[in-house]
């Protein structure tokens, strides 16, 4: 918001950019004050000239406010003589400005008039109008003598001199810096002195963001090399490594140098050097946050690859799936079997970052299954945006001609032709091909079609059919042409180092992040080794630092789920057979105090999932599990149906247990304001239920939006505040296919 | 001194205080006494200010060291009818003086005025030390300008110089410390800082919850406390010898002349820490006066002169005047009346402070009464070895001991150069930026405390050979000298060298006649200032030095290209 205001400064909507560096308190104070001043001057342009008066008064108030409260140190109250001096100064300023305004109105640009504005600006560098007047005056003078370069130089040099003396008065004046940029962009004037001037200002206040901004401007103007600027940050960091502005500038410069592969700037050489530099800062003073921030940035550079990669798919490469017609519950007694009434199965692609442009032209399918010539790829994302990590297409396996008992080979090529682009604008370049076999069966079993699904008991240990699970392995990232060796080495070195620094919170957190990063970029074989250490670190942190408890809790959940999904052995420990349901396979992740869902990319095959007795607030992430048909979320911390929004993408979901949560407990649902308001939604009053009972839809609109899109046969809602006769009757209307509600069979 | 120009007789002839010698201690006393309204006559037998703290040209330095080595013949005894006259003798503070010139061009006329070489080097000021405070308080800071000592190093026999990581930025940039060592060192500094903050706060407020070093630790040896922290030996050595400027080997309790307590160690660190950043122009903790250490006594003398003190240089005193009739002796003066100048004039005062090298021979004492002996007791020479000796060395070199650095301090901790090295050796390199030598040269000062002359000089020679390329004196040079060692070739070349051993004499209060302290073996003036302050309090009855706050009259000075002006 602040940025927008600055950009609307009069005459020239300049490209002020504020680097998001840590600034000392005093800076932000003056920032907000000068913002209010620039607002005033904006008003002046659009409204009337008398605004200028209040502008100056605001400046004086600003001065006196500053005098009393600088850095929290109480200033002495004004003595009478100081009051008098201040009043005299104000009177003088008022006199100056009324003269100046008269000149401005009458467009007088004589030497005397311009000198008057100089005087005004030297007292009050915040006087925007005066800067603008000077711009007009310069334009006026230049229009006459465009041909004489010496005269032009004299005029512009005089402007630079005025700015310099104004900056001496207040080097945080936006108007003055802005004017300087304007003068320089006129060209013709020498820029040689600018860096020297900046050195002085940056010595005065090393974190002065005006100076850093202006520095970047001058560097661009003079085409100073980024290497030279990088060396400058070396000096600045060397003299004070708490200067985050310098670290930040360093990261900006390095990103650019690495991205364009400048001479000697290869990530595998340069990033390890940067680790060494920042280690010195961290180990010298671990209480200083600048180094830690930079370290976090480095870790991000080490782990993340710009180009998007395909992480996993369902069906996975070289797997053999069995497809049945109709929704048979017996059909998921094996992990690789799937049945659907619609006669189609989802083909799921999971990318490591949100991508767009997945379509039948970028993903080609070579299959013997008929009727899949023009596949529609849909992004599985919250707000129907056109980028998503998860993309799904539905392949028909029952077509007009009989196909039962046959095997079909399906070959999928992702990224065959360009077009898949990450939200950051990077192209998916590592094209990938996978093949699976689909065995289409006739529907055989037709037993307890409408039986109730019970989560209570009757689970048997899953007789590990490891062959099945092997086929579920995700794509190895090392396949994806990632130069992972230096990354692994860099992270391994960091881990060894930070194991020695265990006594601080940030040290523990960094170690946990490093271990996690190692797990992410290592081969499958060594994964899982450090998960217990990561979990211990987050447990320690939860105990040590209660103000960030939820963050550590979430990270703990992520690590735990990664551990569970890290190997077939770990995963099979959580797989059970549900005796009551024809020995269907169920993934049980109950009672793990999970607060967040992760590692979904490894669980795309799951059709029955038990997440009960956890601490989940939301189902975000589950939308990728396109095969899911039974989900138990009982005894969690779901607070509203809006938190279940992601379930709308699960077209196969038939059984949902959300009993014993907190739905309806909180009258004010803050997430509601993040969702589209029902009143702005034009579609709902037109549909059947909406027109039948508008009051209930208005009351339960969040439930309405979720349940309407689901195709539930069984729902458990007891133990929530929202549950009751009224809500039950509403549910019956919204979910007409429902057979079981809260354990009771509905009489229809 | 035979060519003394004839002096007109001094007028007035009676003063509250006569001071002989213009060393740092005497000059502080003179300025302090003058400021408090005392009438002072300040004499010096030498033609320059500073006595044993002076900065001199090479010939003057040479002749001063030699002339002081030889006791001048006692003046002819001359009794006046009114007083008993006791002849004074001069003892030399310097022994084993050895001066070698390797390049005689250095003594050329064109160079001679460019040298300002200290007698009491190596010596610097800590930005936060007592001498600076005293200068600010007295206003004598107006007469001196300083520059920073750019770097300090700890060296060893390999010739390698490791920079002393004495600040946050220095620890960050240090290349020789490991990461864990950096962490430990910084943690220790933070502890010291927290302790100092807590100590400062507890004097005004309650000290609950403050981090402080335990009282029993404060009384334990500092070296044990450092080991307990725990700091590895390398860092321990840097802190002890490179920052706390300890002389003796703290790991060897028997041989250690002075085992430093934690309380004192922390105080020394505090001085160092508070020195960094006290003056915005000063980069590190240490500063040095432009034109040499001799500027300091001169500055105090100038201050004294402004306050009415009368100065006469080239004016030795030859005898003390005592009351003849013992029954008339006034108790306060102990019979002391005045002094006889070399011109023969007799000058009277209540009190007298003498340069540490002025003594009374025991033969002169024998004829005196017990009362008179008591009055003169501080002038009876004690056996010098009990006071300790300081071996000093001066080398004029071409080149620098460290590339790109002009002014630097190098410390060789005990045992770092050779196994028998008892005490730390400190080396200070100063360049032409301080106006102490011509542009292409540097002056190196060496010092170490020692038990005897040979031991001290051997230690200094060892440090010299580590830093400087050995060279035979000019008259013995031959072409056969082979220089093929590249490491040796990079070392600076010595042009001129002086080695001498200085006796250390402590200041002593003796009622009407007191003796001022000679320069000590420390790097700073702290102990010297402390003893001068104590002597002043004894003389003046615990009156505070420079109690009227003198504000600098003229704080605006010209551009001084990087010089440090100290201002209150």
PDB file of N, CA and C in Angstrom, chain A residues 134-187:
ATOM      1  N   UNK A 134      10.977  23.153  -9.420  1.00  0.00           N
ATOM      2  CA  UNK A 134      12.340  23.178  -9.970  1.00  0.00           C
ATOM      3  C   UNK A 134      12.415  22.385 -11.272  1.00  0.00           C
ATOM      4  N   UNK A 135      11.670  21.277 -11.293  1.00  0.00           N
ATOM      5  CA  UNK A 135      11.673  20.490 -12.532  1.00  0.00           C
ATOM      6  C   UNK A 135      11.122  21.325 -13.684  1.00  0.00           C
ATOM      7  N   UNK A 136      10.020  22.031 -13.386  1.00  0.00           N
ATOM      8  CA  UNK A 136       9.435  22.885 -14.416  1.00  0.00           C
ATOM      9  C   UNK A 136      10.428  23.973 -14.836  1.00  0.00           C
ATOM     10  N   UNK A 137      11.106  24.532 -13.819  1.00  0.00           N
ATOM     11  CA  UNK A 137      12.063  25.602 -14.109  1.00  0.00           C
ATOM     12  C   UNK A 137      13.200  25.090 -14.984  1.00  0.00           C
ATOM     13  N   UNK A 138      13.677  23.878 -14.663  1.00  0.00           N
ATOM     14  CA  UNK A 138      14.766  23.303 -15.454  1.00  0.00           C
ATOM     15  C   UNK A 138      14.308  23.067 -16.882  1.00  0.00           C
ATOM     16  N   UNK A 139      13.106  22.498 -17.030  1.00  0.00           N
ATOM     17  CA  UNK A 139      12.569  22.270 -18.373  1.00  0.00           C
ATOM     18  C   UNK A 139      12.497  23.584 -19.143  1.00  0.00           C
ATOM     19  N   UNK A 140      12.048  24.618 -18.421  1.00  0.00           N
ATOM     20  CA  UNK A 140      11.892  25.927 -19.032  1.00  0.00           C
ATOM     21  C   UNK A 140      13.240  26.446 -19.540  1.00  0.00           C
ATOM     22  N   UNK A 141      14.262  26.322 -18.686  1.00  0.00           N
ATOM     23  CA  UNK A 141      15.580  26.819 -19.062  1.00  0.00           C
ATOM     24  C   UNK A 141      16.168  25.997 -20.206  1.00  0.00           C
ATOM     25  N   UNK A 142      15.986  24.684 -20.091  1.00  0.00           N
ATOM     26  CA  UNK A 142      16.583  23.804 -21.091  1.00  0.00           C
ATOM     27  C   UNK A 142      15.971  24.037 -22.465  1.00  0.00           C
ATOM     28  N   UNK A 143      14.692  24.373 -22.479  1.00  0.00           N
ATOM     29  CA  UNK A 143      14.016  24.530 -23.771  1.00  0.00           C
ATOM     30  C   UNK A 143      14.685  25.626 -24.586  1.00  0.00           C
ATOM     31  N   UNK A 144      15.280  26.580 -23.883  1.00  0.00           N
ATOM     32  CA  UNK A 144      15.926  27.675 -24.594  1.00  0.00           C
ATOM     33  C   UNK A 144      17.299  27.323 -25.146  1.00  0.00           C
ATOM     34  N   UNK A 145      18.039  26.516 -24.414  1.00  0.00           N
ATOM     35  CA  UNK A 145      19.457  26.400 -24.760  1.00  0.00           C
ATOM     36  C   UNK A 145      19.860  24.961 -25.062  1.00  0.00           C
ATOM     37  N   UNK A 146      18.914  24.193 -25.569  1.00  0.00           N
ATOM     38  CA  UNK A 146      19.131  22.770 -25.804  1.00  0.00           C
ATOM     39  C   UNK A 146      20.455  22.481 -26.512  1.00  0.00           C
ATOM     40  N   UNK A 147      20.879  23.427 -27.341  1.00  0.00           N
ATOM     41  CA  UNK A 147      22.035  23.144 -28.202  1.00  0.00           C
ATOM     42  C   UNK A 147      23.363  23.247 -27.485  1.00  0.00           C
ATOM     43  N   UNK A 148      23.418  23.989 -26.394  1.00  0.00           N
ATOM     44  CA  UNK A 148      24.708  24.238 -25.758  1.00  0.00           C
ATOM     45  C   UNK A 148      24.960  23.249 -24.617  1.00  0.00           C
ATOM     46  N   UNK A 149      25.782  22.239 -24.838  1.00  0.00           N
ATOM     47  CA  UNK A 149      25.964  21.207 -23.803  1.00  0.00           C
ATOM     48  C   UNK A 149      26.560  21.744 -22.513  1.00  0.00           C
ATOM     49  N   UNK A 150      27.406  22.787 -22.621  1.00  0.00           N
ATOM     50  CA  UNK A 150      28.029  23.325 -21.412  1.00  0.00           C
ATOM     51  C   UNK A 150      26.998  23.970 -20.504  1.00  0.00           C
ATOM     52  N   UNK A 151      26.099  24.720 -21.137  1.00  0.00           N
ATOM     53  CA  UNK A 151      25.062  25.397 -20.342  1.00  0.00           C
ATOM     54  C   UNK A 151      24.133  24.377 -19.689  1.00  0.00           C
ATOM     55  N   UNK A 152      23.790  23.337 -20.469  1.00  0.00           N
ATOM     56  CA  UNK A 152      22.922  22.283 -19.936  1.00  0.00           C
ATOM     57  C   UNK A 152      23.570  21.658 -18.710  1.00  0.00           C
ATOM     58  N   UNK A 153      24.866  21.406 -18.851  1.00  0.00           N
ATOM     59  CA  UNK A 153      25.592  20.781 -17.748  1.00  0.00           C
ATOM     60  C   UNK A 153      25.582  21.684 -16.506  1.00  0.00           C
ATOM     61  N   UNK A 154      25.767  22.974 -16.742  1.00  0.00           N
ATOM     62  CA  UNK A 154      25.755  23.910 -15.610  1.00  0.00           C
ATOM     63  C   UNK A 154      24.420  23.861 -14.877  1.00  0.00           C
ATOM     64  N   UNK A 155      23.348  23.857 -15.656  1.00  0.00           N
ATOM     65  CA  UNK A 155      22.017  23.858 -15.048  1.00  0.00           C
ATOM     66  C   UNK A 155      21.790  22.577 -14.243  1.00  0.00           C
ATOM     67  N   UNK A 156      22.135  21.466 -14.844  1.00  0.00           N
ATOM     68  CA  UNK A 156      21.886  20.188 -14.161  1.00  0.00           C
ATOM     69  C   UNK A 156      22.796  20.026 -12.941  1.00  0.00           C
ATOM     70  N   UNK A 157      24.039  20.489 -13.074  1.00  0.00           N
ATOM     71  CA  UNK A 157      24.950  20.398 -11.928  1.00  0.00           C
ATOM     72  C   UNK A 157      24.432  21.195 -10.747  1.00  0.00           C
ATOM     73  N   UNK A 158      23.835  22.359 -11.064  1.00  0.00           N
ATOM     74  CA  UNK A 158      23.272  23.180  -9.995  1.00  0.00           C
ATOM     75  C   UNK A 158      22.153  22.407  -9.280  1.00  0.00           C
ATOM     76  N   UNK A 159      21.333  21.684 -10.053  1.00  0.00           N
ATOM     77  CA  UNK A 159      20.272  20.885  -9.437  1.00  0.00           C
ATOM     78  C   UNK A 159      20.869  19.828  -8.513  1.00  0.00           C
ATOM     79  N   UNK A 160      21.933  19.165  -8.984  1.00  0.00           N
ATOM     80  CA  UNK A 160      22.570  18.129  -8.173  1.00  0.00           C
ATOM     81  C   UNK A 160      23.112  18.727  -6.883  1.00  0.00           C
ATOM     82  N   UNK A 161      23.622  19.930  -6.991  1.00  0.00           N
ATOM     83  CA  UNK A 161      24.181  20.572  -5.803  1.00  0.00           C
ATOM     84  C   UNK A 161      23.070  20.853  -4.786  1.00  0.00           C
ATOM     85  N   UNK A 162      21.939  21.349  -5.288  1.00  0.00           N
ATOM     86  CA  UNK A 162      20.819  21.646  -4.388  1.00  0.00           C
ATOM     87  C   UNK A 162      20.346  20.362  -3.708  1.00  0.00           C
ATOM     88  N   UNK A 163      20.252  19.289  -4.489  1.00  0.00           N
ATOM     89  CA  UNK A 163      19.806  18.022  -3.900  1.00  0.00           C
ATOM     90  C   UNK A 163      20.784  17.580  -2.814  1.00  0.00           C
ATOM     91  N   UNK A 164      22.065  17.726  -3.109  1.00  0.00           N
ATOM     92  CA  UNK A 164      23.066  17.269  -2.150  1.00  0.00           C
ATOM     93  C   UNK A 164      22.947  18.024  -0.837  1.00  0.00           C
ATOM     94  N   UNK A 165      22.744  19.335  -0.936  1.00  0.00           N
ATOM     95  CA  UNK A 165      22.658  20.079   0.327  1.00  0.00           C
ATOM     96  C   UNK A 165      21.335  19.777   1.026  1.00  0.00           C
ATOM     97  N   UNK A 166      20.289  19.492   0.253  1.00  0.00           N
ATOM     98  CA  UNK A 166      19.023  19.089   0.882  1.00  0.00           C
ATOM     99  C   UNK A 166      19.182  17.752   1.587  1.00  0.00           C
ATOM    100  N   UNK A 167      19.940  16.859   0.966  1.00  0.00           N
ATOM    101  CA  UNK A 167      20.141  15.540   1.573  1.00  0.00           C
ATOM    102  C   UNK A 167      20.986  15.641   2.832  1.00  0.00           C
ATOM    103  N   UNK A 168      21.849  16.641   2.870  1.00  0.00           N
ATOM    104  CA  UNK A 168      22.626  16.836   4.093  1.00  0.00           C
ATOM    105  C   UNK A 168      21.695  17.207   5.236  1.00  0.00           C
ATOM    106  N   UNK A 169      20.638  17.940   4.896  1.00  0.00           N
ATOM    107  CA  UNK A 169      19.639  18.317   5.893  1.00  0.00           C
ATOM    108  C   UNK A 169      18.837  17.087   6.311  1.00  0.00           C
ATOM    109  N   UNK A 170      18.401  16.302   5.355  1.00  0.00           N
ATOM    110  CA  UNK A 170      17.645  15.089   5.667  1.00  0.00           C
ATOM    111  C   UNK A 170      17.895  14.067   4.567  1.00  0.00           C
ATOM    112  N   UNK A 171      18.751  13.091   4.858  1.00  0.00           N
ATOM    113  CA  UNK A 171      19.113  12.170   3.779  1.00  0.00           C
ATOM    114  C   UNK A 171      18.051  11.113   3.548  1.00  0.00           C
ATOM    115  N   UNK A 172      16.939  11.229   4.266  1.00  0.00           N
ATOM    116  CA  UNK A 172      15.851  10.287   4.015  1.00  0.00           C
ATOM    117  C   UNK A 172      14.705  10.955   3.261  1.00  0.00           C
ATOM    118  N   UNK A 173      14.995  12.075   2.632  1.00  0.00           N
ATOM    119  CA  UNK A 173      13.937  12.788   1.935  1.00  0.00           C
ATOM    120  C   UNK A 173      13.647  12.132   0.586  1.00  0.00           C
ATOM    121  N   UNK A 174      12.429  11.641   0.446  1.00  0.00           N
ATOM    122  CA  UNK A 174      12.034  11.016  -0.811  1.00  0.00           C
ATOM    123  C   UNK A 174      12.141  12.001  -1.964  1.00  0.00           C
ATOM    124  N   UNK A 175      11.642  13.228  -1.713  1.00  0.00           N
ATOM    125  CA  UNK A 175      11.602  14.227  -2.771  1.00  0.00           C
ATOM    126  C   UNK A 175      12.978  14.507  -3.333  1.00  0.00           C
ATOM    127  N   UNK A 176      13.959  14.611  -2.435  1.00  0.00           N
ATOM    128  CA  UNK A 176      15.311  14.954  -2.869  1.00  0.00           C
ATOM    129  C   UNK A 176      15.909  13.825  -3.704  1.00  0.00           C
ATOM    130  N   UNK A 177      15.798  12.588  -3.213  1.00  0.00           N
ATOM    131  CA  UNK A 177      16.340  11.458  -3.972  1.00  0.00           C
ATOM    132  C   UNK A 177      15.657  11.343  -5.332  1.00  0.00           C
ATOM    133  N   UNK A 178      14.363  11.546  -5.309  1.00  0.00           N
ATOM    134  CA  UNK A 178      13.588  11.448  -6.534  1.00  0.00           C
ATOM    135  C   UNK A 178      14.028  12.499  -7.544  1.00  0.00           C
ATOM    136  N   UNK A 179      14.257  13.724  -7.029  1.00  0.00           N
ATOM    137  CA  UNK A 179      14.688  14.808  -7.901  1.00  0.00           C
ATOM    138  C   UNK A 179      16.045  14.480  -8.522  1.00  0.00           C
ATOM    139  N   UNK A 180      16.903  13.875  -7.709  1.00  0.00           N
ATOM    140  CA  UNK A 180      18.236  13.526  -8.199  1.00  0.00           C
ATOM    141  C   UNK A 180      18.141  12.518  -9.346  1.00  0.00           C
ATOM    142  N   UNK A 181      17.277  11.531  -9.140  1.00  0.00           N
ATOM    143  CA  UNK A 181      17.083  10.553 -10.217  1.00  0.00           C
ATOM    144  C   UNK A 181      16.585  11.238 -11.485  1.00  0.00           C
ATOM    145  N   UNK A 182      15.676  12.165 -11.281  1.00  0.00           N
ATOM    146  CA  UNK A 182      15.103  12.869 -12.421  1.00  0.00           C
ATOM    147  C   UNK A 182      16.190  13.625 -13.170  1.00  0.00           C
ATOM    148  N   UNK A 183      17.061  14.305 -12.407  1.00  0.00           N
ATOM    149  CA  UNK A 183      18.123  15.081 -13.036  1.00  0.00           C
ATOM    150  C   UNK A 183      19.059  14.160 -13.817  1.00  0.00           C
ATOM    151  N   UNK A 184      19.427  13.039 -13.180  1.00  0.00           N
ATOM    152  CA  UNK A 184      20.359  12.129 -13.838  1.00  0.00           C
ATOM    153  C   UNK A 184      19.752  11.530 -15.095  1.00  0.00           C
ATOM    154  N   UNK A 185      18.450  11.251 -15.028  1.00  0.00           N
ATOM    155  CA  UNK A 185      17.830  10.623 -16.192  1.00  0.00           C
ATOM    156  C   UNK A 185      17.714  11.609 -17.346  1.00  0.00           C
ATOM    157  N   UNK A 186      17.921  12.902 -17.069  1.00  0.00           N
ATOM    158  CA  UNK A 186      17.982  13.883 -18.154  1.00  0.00           C
ATOM    159  C   UNK A 186      19.231  13.688 -18.994  1.00  0.00           C
ATOM    160  N   UNK A 187      20.158  12.906 -18.459  1.00  0.00           N
ATOM    161  CA  UNK A 187      21.407  12.682 -19.179  1.00  0.00           C
ATOM    162  C   UNK A 187      22.293  13.913 -19.114  1.00  0.00           C
TER     163      UNK A 187
END
